Coordinates of C-alpha atoms in Angstrom, one line a residue:
X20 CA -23.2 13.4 1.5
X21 CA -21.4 12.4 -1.9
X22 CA -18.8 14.6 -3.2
X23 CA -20.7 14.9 -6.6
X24 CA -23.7 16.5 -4.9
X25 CA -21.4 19.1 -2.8
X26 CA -20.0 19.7 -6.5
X27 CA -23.3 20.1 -7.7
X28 CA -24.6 22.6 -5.3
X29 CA -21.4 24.4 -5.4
X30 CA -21.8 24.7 -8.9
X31 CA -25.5 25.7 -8.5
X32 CA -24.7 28.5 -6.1
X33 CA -22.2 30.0 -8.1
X34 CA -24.4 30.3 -11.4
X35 CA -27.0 32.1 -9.0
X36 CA -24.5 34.2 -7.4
X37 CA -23.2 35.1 -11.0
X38 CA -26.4 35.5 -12.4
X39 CA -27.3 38.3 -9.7
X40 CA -24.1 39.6 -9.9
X41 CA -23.3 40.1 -13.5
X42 CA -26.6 39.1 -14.8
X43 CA -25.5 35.9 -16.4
X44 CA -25.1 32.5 -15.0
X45 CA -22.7 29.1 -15.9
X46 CA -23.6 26.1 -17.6
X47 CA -23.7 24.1 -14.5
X48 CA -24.0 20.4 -16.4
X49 CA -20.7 21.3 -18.1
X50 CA -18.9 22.9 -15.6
X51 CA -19.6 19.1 -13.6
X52 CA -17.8 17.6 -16.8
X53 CA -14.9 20.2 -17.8
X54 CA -12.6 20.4 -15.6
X55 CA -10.9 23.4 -18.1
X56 CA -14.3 25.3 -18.1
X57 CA -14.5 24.8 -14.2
X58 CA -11.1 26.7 -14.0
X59 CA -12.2 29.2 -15.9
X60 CA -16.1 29.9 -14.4
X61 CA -13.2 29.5 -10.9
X62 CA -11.3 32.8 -12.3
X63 CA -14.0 34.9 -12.9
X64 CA -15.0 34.6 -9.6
X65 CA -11.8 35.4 -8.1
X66 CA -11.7 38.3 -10.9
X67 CA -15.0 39.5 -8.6
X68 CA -14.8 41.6 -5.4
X69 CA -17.7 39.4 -4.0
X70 CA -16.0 37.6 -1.0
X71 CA -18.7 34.4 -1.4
X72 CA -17.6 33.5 -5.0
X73 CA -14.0 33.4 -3.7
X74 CA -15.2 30.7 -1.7
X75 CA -17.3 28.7 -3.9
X76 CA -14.7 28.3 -6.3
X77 CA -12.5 27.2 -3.5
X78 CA -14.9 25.0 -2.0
X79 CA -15.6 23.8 -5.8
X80 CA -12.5 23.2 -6.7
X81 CA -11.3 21.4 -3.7
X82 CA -14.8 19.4 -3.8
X83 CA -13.3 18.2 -7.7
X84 CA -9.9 17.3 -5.8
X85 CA -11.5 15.3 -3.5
X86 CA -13.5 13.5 -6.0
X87 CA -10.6 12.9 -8.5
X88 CA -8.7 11.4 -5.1
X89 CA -11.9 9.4 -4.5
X90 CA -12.0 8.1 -8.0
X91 CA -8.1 7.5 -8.2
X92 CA -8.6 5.0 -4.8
X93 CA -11.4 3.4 -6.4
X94 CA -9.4 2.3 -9.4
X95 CA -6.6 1.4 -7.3
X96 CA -8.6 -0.9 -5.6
X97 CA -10.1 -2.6 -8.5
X98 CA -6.8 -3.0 -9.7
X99 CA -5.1 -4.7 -6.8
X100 CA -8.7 -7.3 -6.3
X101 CA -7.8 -7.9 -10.3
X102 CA -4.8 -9.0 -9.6
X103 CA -5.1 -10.9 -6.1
X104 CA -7.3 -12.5 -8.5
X105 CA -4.7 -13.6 -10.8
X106 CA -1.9 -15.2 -8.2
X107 CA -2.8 -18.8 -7.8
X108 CA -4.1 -20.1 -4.9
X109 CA -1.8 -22.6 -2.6
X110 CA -1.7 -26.0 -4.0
X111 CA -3.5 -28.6 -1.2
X112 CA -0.5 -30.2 1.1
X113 CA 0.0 -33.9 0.2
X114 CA -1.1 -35.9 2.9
X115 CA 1.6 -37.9 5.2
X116 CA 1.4 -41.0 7.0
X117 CA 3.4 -40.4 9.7
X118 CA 2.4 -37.4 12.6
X119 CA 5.9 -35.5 12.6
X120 CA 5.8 -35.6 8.4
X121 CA 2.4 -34.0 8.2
X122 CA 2.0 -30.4 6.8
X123 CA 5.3 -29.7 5.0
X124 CA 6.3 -28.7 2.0
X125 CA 8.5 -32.1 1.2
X126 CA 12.0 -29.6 1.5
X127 CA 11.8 -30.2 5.0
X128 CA 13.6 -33.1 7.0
X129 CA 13.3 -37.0 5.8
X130 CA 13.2 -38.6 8.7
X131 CA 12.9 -37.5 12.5
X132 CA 15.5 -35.6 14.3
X133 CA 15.7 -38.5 17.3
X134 CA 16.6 -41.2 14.1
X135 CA 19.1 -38.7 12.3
X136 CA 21.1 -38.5 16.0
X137 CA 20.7 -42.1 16.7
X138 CA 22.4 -42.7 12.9
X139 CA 24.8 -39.9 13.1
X140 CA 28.5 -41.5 14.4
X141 CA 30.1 -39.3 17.3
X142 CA 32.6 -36.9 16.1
X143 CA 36.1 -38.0 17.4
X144 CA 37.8 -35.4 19.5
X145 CA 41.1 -33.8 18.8
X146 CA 43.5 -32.1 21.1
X147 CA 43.8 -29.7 18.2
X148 CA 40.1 -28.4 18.9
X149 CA 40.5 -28.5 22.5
X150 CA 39.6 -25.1 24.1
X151 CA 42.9 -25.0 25.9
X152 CA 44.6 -24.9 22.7
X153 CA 42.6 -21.8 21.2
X154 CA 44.7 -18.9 22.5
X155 CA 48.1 -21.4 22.5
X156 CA 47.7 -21.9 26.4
X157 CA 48.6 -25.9 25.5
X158 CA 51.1 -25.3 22.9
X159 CA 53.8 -24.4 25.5
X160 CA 52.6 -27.8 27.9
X161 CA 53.4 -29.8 24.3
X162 CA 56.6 -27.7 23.5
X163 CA 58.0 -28.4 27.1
X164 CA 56.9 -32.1 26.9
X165 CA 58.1 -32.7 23.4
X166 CA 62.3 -33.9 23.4

């Protein structure tokens, strides 16, 4: 059942119920529309000792708060398709000849890992990067060696 139709019957039962209790009713078209004349129809019936307008005012303006929430999501979503609408899509990837080059974005490496190792000249070793050396364990070997 739509909230607008809840509204509507809510609205409904309250002119009836003021129309036998005070003997006169609401504008029902423009208590759907006015939210400022739905607060105040909503007030006279809590002005009432009649427990069930208490409650159809409640129910009425909680059906309005649902609706307004309702509304407010609808929007929202319109919005947000609007502007997934608006990013570009993702340009096609440029087709490579070789296997391990295909699918990237061209940032990525220029040639093979195996071929950059095979290229790449082994880094000499240095007794200053020796682990023994870290902590200063070989600097007193050297000390007692050195003249």
């Amino acid at each position: 059942m739509s909230t607008t139709f809840t509204r509507l019957q809510l609205a409904t039962r309250i002119h009836f119920t003021l129309l036998r209790t005070l003997g006169e009713g609401i504008d029902v078209a423009r208590m759907l529309r006015q939210r400022h004349y739905a607060e105040e129809v909503a007030s006279v019936c809590r002005s009432l000792s009649d427990y069930a307008l208490h409650e159809l005012a409640d129910r009425f303006e909680d059906a309005t708060a649902a609706e307004d929430i309702k509304i407010h999501m609808e929007v929202a979503a319109r919005e947000a398709r609007a502007a997934l609408a608006q990013i570009p899509r993702r340009a096609p990837v440029a087709q490579q000849e070789l296997a391990w080059s295909q699918d990237t974005s061209g940032f990525g490496l220029s040639r093979p890992l195996q071929a950059l190792d095979t290229a790449l000249p082994a880094p000499a070793r240095s007794s200053r990067f020796s682990p023994s050396n870290w902590l200063g364990i070989g600097r007193d070997r050297q000390d007692s060696a050195a003249p």
